[in-house]
Coordinates of C-alpha atoms in Angstrom, one line a residue:
X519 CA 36.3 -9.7 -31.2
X520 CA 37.0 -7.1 -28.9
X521 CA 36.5 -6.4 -25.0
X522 CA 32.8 -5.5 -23.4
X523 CA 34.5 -1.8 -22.4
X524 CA 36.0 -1.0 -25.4
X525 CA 32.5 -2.0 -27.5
X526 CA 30.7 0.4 -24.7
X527 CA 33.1 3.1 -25.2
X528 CA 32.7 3.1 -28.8
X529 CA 28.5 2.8 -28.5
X530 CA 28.5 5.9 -26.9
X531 CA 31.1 7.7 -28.2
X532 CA 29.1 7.5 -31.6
X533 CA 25.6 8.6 -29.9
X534 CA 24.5 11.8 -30.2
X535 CA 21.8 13.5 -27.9
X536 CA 18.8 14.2 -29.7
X537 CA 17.2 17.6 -30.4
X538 CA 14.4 19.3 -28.1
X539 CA 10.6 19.7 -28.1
X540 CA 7.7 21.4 -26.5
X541 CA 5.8 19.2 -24.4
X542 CA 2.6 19.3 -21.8
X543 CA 3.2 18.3 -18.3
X544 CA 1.3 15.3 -18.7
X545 CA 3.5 14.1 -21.5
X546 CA 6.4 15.5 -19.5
X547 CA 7.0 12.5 -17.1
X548 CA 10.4 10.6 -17.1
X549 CA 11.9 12.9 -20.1
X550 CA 15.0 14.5 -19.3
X551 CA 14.6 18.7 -18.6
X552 CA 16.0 21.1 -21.0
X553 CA 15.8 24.3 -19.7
X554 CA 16.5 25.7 -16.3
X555 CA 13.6 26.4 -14.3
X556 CA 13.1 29.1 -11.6
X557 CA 10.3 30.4 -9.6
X558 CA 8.0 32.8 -10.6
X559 CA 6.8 34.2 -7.2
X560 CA 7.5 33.3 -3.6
X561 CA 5.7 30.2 -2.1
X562 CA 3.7 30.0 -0.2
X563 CA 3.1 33.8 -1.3
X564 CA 2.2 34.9 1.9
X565 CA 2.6 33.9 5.3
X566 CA -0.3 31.2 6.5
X567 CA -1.4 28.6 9.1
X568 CA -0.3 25.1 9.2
X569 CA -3.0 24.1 11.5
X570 CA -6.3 24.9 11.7
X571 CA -6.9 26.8 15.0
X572 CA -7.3 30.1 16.2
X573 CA -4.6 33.4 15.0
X574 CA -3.7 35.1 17.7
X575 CA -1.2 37.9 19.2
X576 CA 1.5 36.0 21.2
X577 CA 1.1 38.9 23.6
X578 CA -2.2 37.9 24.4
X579 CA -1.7 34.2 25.2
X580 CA 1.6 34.9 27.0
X581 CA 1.1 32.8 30.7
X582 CA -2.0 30.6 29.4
X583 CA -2.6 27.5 30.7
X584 CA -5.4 25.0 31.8
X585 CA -5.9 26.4 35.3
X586 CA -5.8 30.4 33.6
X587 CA -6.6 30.2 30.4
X588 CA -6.5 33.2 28.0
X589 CA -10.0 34.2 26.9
X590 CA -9.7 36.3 23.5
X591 CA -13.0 38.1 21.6
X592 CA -13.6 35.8 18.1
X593 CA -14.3 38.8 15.5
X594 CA -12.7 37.1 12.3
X595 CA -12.2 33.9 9.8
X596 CA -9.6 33.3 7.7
X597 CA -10.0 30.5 5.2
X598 CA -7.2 28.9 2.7
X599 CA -8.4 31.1 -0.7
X600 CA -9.9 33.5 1.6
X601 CA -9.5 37.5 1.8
X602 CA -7.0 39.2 4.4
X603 CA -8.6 40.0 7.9
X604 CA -7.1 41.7 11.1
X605 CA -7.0 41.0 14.6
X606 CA -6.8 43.6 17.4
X607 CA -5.1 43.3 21.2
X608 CA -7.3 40.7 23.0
X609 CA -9.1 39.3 19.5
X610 CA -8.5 36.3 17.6
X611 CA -9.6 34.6 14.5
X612 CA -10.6 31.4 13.8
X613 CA -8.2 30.2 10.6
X614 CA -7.9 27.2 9.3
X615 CA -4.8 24.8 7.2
X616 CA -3.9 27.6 4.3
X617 CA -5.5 30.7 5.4
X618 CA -3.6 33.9 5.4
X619 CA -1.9 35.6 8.8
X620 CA -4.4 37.8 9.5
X621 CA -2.5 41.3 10.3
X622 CA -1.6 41.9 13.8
X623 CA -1.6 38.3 14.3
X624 CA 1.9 36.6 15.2
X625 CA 1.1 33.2 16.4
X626 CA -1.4 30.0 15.1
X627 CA -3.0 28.1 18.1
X628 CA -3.8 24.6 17.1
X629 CA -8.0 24.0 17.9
X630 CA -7.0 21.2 20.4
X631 CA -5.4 23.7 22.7
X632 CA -8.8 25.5 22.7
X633 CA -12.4 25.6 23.7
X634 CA -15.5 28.5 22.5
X635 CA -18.3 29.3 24.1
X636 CA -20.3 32.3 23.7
X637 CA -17.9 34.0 20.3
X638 CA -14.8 33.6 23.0
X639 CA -11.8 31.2 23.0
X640 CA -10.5 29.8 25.7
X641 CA -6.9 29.3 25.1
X642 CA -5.3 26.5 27.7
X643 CA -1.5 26.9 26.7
X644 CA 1.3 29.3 25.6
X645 CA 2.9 28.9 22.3
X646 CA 6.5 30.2 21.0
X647 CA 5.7 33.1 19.1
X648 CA 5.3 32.1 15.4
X649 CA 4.1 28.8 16.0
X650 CA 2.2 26.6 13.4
X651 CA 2.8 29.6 10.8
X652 CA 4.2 28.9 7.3
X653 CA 6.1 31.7 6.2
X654 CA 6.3 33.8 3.2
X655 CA 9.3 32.3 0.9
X656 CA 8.9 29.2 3.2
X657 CA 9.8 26.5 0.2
X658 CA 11.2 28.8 -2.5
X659 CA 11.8 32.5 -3.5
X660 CA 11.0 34.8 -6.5
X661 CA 14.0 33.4 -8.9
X662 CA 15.1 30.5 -7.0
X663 CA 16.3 28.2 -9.7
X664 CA 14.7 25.1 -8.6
X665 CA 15.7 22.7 -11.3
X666 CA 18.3 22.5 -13.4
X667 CA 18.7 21.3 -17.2
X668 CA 19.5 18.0 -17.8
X669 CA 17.3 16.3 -14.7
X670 CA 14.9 13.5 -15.3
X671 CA 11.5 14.2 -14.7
X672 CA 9.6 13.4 -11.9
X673 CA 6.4 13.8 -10.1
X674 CA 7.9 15.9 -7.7
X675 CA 9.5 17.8 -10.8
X676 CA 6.1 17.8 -12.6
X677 CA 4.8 19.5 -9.2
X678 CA 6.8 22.1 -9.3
X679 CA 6.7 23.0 -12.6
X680 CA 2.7 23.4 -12.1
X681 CA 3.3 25.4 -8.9
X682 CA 5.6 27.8 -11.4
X683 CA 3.0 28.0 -13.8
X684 CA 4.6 26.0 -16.6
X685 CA 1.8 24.2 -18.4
X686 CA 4.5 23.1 -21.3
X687 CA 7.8 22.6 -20.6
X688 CA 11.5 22.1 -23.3
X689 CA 12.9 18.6 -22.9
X690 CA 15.0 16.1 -25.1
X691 CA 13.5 13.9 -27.5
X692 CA 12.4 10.6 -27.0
X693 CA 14.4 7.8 -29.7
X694 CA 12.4 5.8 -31.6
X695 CA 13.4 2.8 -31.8
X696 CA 12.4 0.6 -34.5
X697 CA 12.6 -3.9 -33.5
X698 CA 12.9 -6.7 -35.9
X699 CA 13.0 -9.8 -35.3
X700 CA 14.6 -12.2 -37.8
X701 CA 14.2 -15.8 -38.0
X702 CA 11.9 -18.4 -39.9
X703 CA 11.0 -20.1 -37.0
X704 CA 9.9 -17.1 -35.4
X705 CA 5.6 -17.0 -34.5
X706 CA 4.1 -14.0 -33.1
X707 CA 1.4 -14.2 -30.3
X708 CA -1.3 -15.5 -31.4
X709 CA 0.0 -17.6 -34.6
X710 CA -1.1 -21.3 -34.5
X711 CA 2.2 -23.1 -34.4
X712 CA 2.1 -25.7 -37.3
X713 CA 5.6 -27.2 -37.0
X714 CA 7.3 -28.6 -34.0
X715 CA 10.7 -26.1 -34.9
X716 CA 8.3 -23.2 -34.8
X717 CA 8.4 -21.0 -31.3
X718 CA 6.5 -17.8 -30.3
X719 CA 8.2 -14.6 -30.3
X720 CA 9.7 -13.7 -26.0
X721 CA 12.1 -11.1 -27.5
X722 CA 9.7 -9.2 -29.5
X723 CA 7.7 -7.8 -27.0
X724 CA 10.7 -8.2 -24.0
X725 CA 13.0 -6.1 -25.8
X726 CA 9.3 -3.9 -26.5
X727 CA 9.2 -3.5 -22.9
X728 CA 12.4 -2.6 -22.2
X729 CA 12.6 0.0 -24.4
X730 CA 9.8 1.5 -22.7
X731 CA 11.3 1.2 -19.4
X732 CA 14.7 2.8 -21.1
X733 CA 12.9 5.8 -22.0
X734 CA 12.6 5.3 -25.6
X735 CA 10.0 4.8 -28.0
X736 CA 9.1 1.4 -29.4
X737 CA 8.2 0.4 -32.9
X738 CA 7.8 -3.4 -34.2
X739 CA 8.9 -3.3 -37.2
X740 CA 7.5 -7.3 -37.8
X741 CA 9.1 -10.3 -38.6
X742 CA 11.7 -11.0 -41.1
X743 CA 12.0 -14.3 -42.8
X744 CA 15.2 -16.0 -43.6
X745 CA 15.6 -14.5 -47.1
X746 CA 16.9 -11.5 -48.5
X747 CA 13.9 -9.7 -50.1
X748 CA 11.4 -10.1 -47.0
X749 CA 14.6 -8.9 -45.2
X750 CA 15.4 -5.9 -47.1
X751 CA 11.5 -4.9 -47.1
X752 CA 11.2 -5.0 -43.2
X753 CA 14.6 -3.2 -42.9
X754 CA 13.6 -0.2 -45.2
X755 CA 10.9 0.5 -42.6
X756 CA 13.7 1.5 -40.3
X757 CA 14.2 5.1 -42.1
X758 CA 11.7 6.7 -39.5
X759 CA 13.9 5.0 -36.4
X760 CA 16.6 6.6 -34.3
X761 CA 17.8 3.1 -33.4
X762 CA 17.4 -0.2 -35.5
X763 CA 17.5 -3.0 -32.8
X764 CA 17.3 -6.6 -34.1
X765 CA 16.9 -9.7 -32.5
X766 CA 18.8 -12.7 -34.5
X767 CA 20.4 -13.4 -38.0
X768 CA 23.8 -11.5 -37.0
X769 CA 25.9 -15.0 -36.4
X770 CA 28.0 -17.3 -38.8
X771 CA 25.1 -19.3 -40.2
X772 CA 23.9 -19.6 -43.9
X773 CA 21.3 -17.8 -43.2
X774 CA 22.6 -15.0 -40.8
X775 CA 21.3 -12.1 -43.2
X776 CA 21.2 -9.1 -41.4
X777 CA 24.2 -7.7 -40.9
X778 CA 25.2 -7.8 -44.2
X779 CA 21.6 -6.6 -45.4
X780 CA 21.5 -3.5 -42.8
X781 CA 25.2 -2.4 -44.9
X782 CA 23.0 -2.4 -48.3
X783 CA 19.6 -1.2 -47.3
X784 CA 20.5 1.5 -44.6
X785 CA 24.1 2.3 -45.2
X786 CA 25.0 0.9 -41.9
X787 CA 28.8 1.5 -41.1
X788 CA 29.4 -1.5 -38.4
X789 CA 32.2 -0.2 -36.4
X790 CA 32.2 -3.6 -34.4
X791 CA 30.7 -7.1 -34.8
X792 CA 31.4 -9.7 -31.6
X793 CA 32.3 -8.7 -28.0
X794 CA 34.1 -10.7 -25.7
X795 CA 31.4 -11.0 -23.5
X796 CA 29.2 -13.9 -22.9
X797 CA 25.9 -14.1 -23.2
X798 CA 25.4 -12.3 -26.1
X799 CA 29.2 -12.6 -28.1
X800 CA 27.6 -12.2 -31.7
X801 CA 26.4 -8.4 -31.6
X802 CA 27.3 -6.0 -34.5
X803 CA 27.0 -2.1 -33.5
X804 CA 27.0 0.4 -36.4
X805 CA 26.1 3.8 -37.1
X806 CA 24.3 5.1 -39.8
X807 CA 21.9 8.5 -41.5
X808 CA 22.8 11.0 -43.1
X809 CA 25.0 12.4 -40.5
X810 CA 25.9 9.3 -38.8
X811 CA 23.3 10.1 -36.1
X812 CA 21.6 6.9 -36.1
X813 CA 22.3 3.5 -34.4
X814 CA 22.3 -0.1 -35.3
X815 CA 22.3 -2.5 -32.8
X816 CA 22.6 -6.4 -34.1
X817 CA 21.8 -8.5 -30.6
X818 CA 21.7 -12.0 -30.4
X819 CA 17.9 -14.4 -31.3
X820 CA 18.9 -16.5 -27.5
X821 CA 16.3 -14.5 -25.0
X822 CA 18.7 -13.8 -22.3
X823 CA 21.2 -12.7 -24.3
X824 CA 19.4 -10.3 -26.3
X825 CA 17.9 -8.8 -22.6
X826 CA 21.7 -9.1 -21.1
X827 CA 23.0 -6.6 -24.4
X828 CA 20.3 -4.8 -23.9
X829 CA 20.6 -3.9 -20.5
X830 CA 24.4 -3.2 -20.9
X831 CA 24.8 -1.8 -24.1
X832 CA 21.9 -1.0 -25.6
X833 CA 20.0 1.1 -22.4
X834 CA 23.0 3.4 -21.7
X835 CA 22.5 4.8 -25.7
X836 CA 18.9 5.0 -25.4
X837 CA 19.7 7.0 -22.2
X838 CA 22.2 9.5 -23.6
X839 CA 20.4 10.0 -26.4
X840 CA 16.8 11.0 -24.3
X841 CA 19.6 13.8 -23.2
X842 CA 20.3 11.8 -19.5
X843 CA 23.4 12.3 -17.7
X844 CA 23.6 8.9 -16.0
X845 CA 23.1 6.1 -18.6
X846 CA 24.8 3.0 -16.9
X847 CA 22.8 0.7 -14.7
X848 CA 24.6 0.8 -11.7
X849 CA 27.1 -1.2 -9.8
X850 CA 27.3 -2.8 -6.4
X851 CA 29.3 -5.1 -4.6
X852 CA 28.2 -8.3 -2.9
X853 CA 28.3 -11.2 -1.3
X854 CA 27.9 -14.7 -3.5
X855 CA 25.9 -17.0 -2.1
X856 CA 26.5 -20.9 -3.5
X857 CA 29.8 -19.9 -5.3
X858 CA 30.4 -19.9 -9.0
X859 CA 32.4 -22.4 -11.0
X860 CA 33.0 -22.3 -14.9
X861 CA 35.2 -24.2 -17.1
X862 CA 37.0 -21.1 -19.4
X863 CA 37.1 -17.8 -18.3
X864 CA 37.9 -16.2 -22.1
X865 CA 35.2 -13.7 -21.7
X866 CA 33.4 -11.6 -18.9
X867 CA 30.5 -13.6 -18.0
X868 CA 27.2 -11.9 -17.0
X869 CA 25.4 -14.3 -14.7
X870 CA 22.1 -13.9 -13.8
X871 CA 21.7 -13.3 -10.3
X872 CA 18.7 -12.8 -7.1
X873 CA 19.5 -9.9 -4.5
X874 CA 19.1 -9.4 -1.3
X875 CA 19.7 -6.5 1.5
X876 CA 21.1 -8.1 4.9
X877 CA 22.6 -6.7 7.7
X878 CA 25.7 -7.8 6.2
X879 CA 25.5 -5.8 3.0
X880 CA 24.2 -7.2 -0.5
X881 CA 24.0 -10.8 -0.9
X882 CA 24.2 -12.3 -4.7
X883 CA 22.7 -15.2 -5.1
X884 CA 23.4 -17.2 -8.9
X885 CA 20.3 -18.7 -10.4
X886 CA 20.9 -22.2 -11.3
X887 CA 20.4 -22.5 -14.7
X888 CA 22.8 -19.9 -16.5
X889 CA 22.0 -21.0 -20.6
X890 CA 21.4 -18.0 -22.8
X891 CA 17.8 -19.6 -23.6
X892 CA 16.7 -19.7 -20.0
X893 CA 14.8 -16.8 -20.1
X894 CA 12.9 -18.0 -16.6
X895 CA 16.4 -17.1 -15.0
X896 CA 15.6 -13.6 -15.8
X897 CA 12.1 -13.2 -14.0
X898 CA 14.3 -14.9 -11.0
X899 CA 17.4 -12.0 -11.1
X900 CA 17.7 -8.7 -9.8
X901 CA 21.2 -8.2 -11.3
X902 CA 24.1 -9.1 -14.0
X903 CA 26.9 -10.9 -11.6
X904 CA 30.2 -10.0 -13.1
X905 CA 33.0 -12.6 -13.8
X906 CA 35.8 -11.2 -15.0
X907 CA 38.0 -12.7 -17.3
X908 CA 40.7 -15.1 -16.1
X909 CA 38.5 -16.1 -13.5
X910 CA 36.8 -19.4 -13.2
X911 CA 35.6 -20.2 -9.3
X912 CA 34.2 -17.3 -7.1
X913 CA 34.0 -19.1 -3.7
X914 CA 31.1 -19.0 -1.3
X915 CA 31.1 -15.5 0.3
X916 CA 33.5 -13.6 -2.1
X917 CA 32.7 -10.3 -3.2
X918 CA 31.2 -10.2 -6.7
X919 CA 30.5 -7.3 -8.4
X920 CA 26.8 -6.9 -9.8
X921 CA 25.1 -4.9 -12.5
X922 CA 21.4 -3.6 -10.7
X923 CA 18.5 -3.5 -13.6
X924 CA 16.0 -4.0 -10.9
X925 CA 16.0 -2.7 -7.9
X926 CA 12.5 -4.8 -6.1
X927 CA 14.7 -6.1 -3.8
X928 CA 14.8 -3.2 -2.1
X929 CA 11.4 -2.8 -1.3
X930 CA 11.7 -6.5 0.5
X931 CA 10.4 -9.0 -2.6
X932 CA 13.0 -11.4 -2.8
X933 CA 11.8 -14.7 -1.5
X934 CA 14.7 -16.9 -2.2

């Protein structure tokens, strides 16, 4: 059994980024950039209002106000799309949000500022010269690199690369990754259950979701029965996968068949099996594929500890391999609310915790039940509070450390 560090370091030391492919924009969102990208032209291209109003010369409203306005000859119209016009000394032109700087003009007068009558303006106020005018260059210039390699896409990244005409863009592959779930007992939705032992599938389509939210691409690869040739059918549909990820059948029991099975069907090399970690102690990690570019992951059947070694071990692979630079979920300190009492402290302890923002930094607060099968303590928890080993009582109000997988707090939901 070894320590939950050492089993990270060797997960990702044995994944390998993926390779790159050409993708639309609209396929491009949340995959991780590979190629630098820099501007094509200047934007905006060309000086233009930020108002709609009236282009003027400053020289021409110099001294304007309510009482003496400046009255200026209305001989032009620029529009946003719109050709280039001109103004002359004691002219204007109406312009609206977009339209170009007509030439001569040095200065935007917002239409609030105004009144026409009779093809004149009235002007009732002097402006700084150049103000309410966007200039050229303004947000970027010709061969600005504006993002670099290796960024997660965004909508603010997806808007650029539109505004730099880049209908397709290079970014890392997405891992497939290929879920079983082992276990007689096992129903999927939708099954009528016919036997009081029999339960319907959570980490099926939680571990689905995940996935999803991780980056990667999900496959259900079914349900495997406790025997070896259902087992070694549903495992050979793995070949396709990136990652194998299955839920049960890697503990001590007579019918624990997948480790062993993943060996002989896939060629798995397991380079661990148990981390001193709790939930989620029985988890086998392997490599295998031709070039051992592939990953097995063996979690535990108990729901919250098959979403706790997800979260930790699992995520931060799915992440390096999409090509991200940050896999970890990150880490905060805070304050625990209620304390925290358990009877051994052999292993680090991953307990489910709510946050919450105060003015007194993050506050940690331990849902009650802390069973690997009480999967409602997840909908509850924001975070993974750390107890390290040795330790057995965290007192009310110590610091704690927390691992973040959902950040809603943030936004104000916590309701205690």
């Amino acid at each position: 059994m070894i320590a939950f560090e050492e089993a990270l370091k060797i997960i990702l030391e044995n994944t390998k980024t993926l390779g790159l492919e050409k993708v639309f924009l609209n396929q491009a969102l949340g995959m991780v950039l590979a190629e630098d990208i820099y501007a094509d032209r200047d934007n905006p291209p060309a000086d233009n209002s930020g108002m709609d109003g009236f282009a003027v010369r400053y020289e021409d409203i110099k001294g304007a106000t309510e009482e003496n306005p400046a009255v200026l000859e209305i001989i032009a119209e620029s529009r946003a799309g719109g050709e280039l016009v001109q103004v002359k000394p004691g002219t204007a032109a109406y312009i609206y949000t977009g339209g170009l700087i007509p030439e001569g003009a040095d200065t935007v007068v917002q239409k609030e500022l105004t009144k026409v009558e009779d093809n004149r303006v009235f002007i009732f106020q002097e402006l700084p010269e150049g103000s309410n005018i966007r200039p050229q260059g303004g947000d970027y210039r010709k061969g600005d690199l504006l993002i670099k390699a290796g960024k997660k896409l965004r909508p603010a990244e997806i808007g650029i690369l539109s505004s730099v005409n880049k209908p397709t863009v290079y970014v890392y592959q997405r891992p497939r990754v290929g879920i079983l779930t082992t276990g007689d007992e096992i129903l999927d939705v939708g099954e009528p259950v016919e036997k009081l032992s029999q339960i319907r599938t959570s980490n099926t389509y939680s571990l689905y979701s995940q996935v999803l939210e991780a980056g990667g691409e999900p496959v259900i690869l079914g349900f495997s029965k406790d025997n070896p040739e259902d087992t070694e059918k549903k495992l050979s549909y793995a070949r396709s996968c990136d990652i194998l990820l299955t839920t049960g059948g890697v503990s001590v029991g007579e019918y624990d068949l997948v480790k062993d099975f993943v060996v002989k069907v896939l060629g798995v090399d397991i380079l661990f099996w148990k981390v001193k970690q709790k939930p989620g102690k029985p988890v086998a990690f392997g490599v295998w594929g031709q070039d051992r570019e592939k990953l097995f992951f063996g979690i535990p059947g108990n729901p919250v500890a098959a979403m706790v070694v997800f979260e930790n071990m699992v995520k931060p692979a799915i992440r390096k391999m999409s090509g991200e630079e940050k896999v970890l979920n990150p880490v905060i300190s805070a304050k625990l609310k209620g304390g925290y009492r358990r009877k051994k402290g052999e292993r680090l302890e991953f307990i489910r915790v709510a946050l919450e923002l105060t003015d007194d930094g993050f506050v940690a607060t331990p849902f009650g039940k802390q069973g690997s099968n009480i999967l409602t303590g997840m909908v509850f928890a924001h975070g993974f509070g750390m107890v390290e080993v040795g330790v057995t009582e965290i007192k009310e109000g110590e610091k704690i450390k927390v691992v973040v997988f959902d950040k809603s707090f943030m936004d104000g939901t916590f309701d205690g």
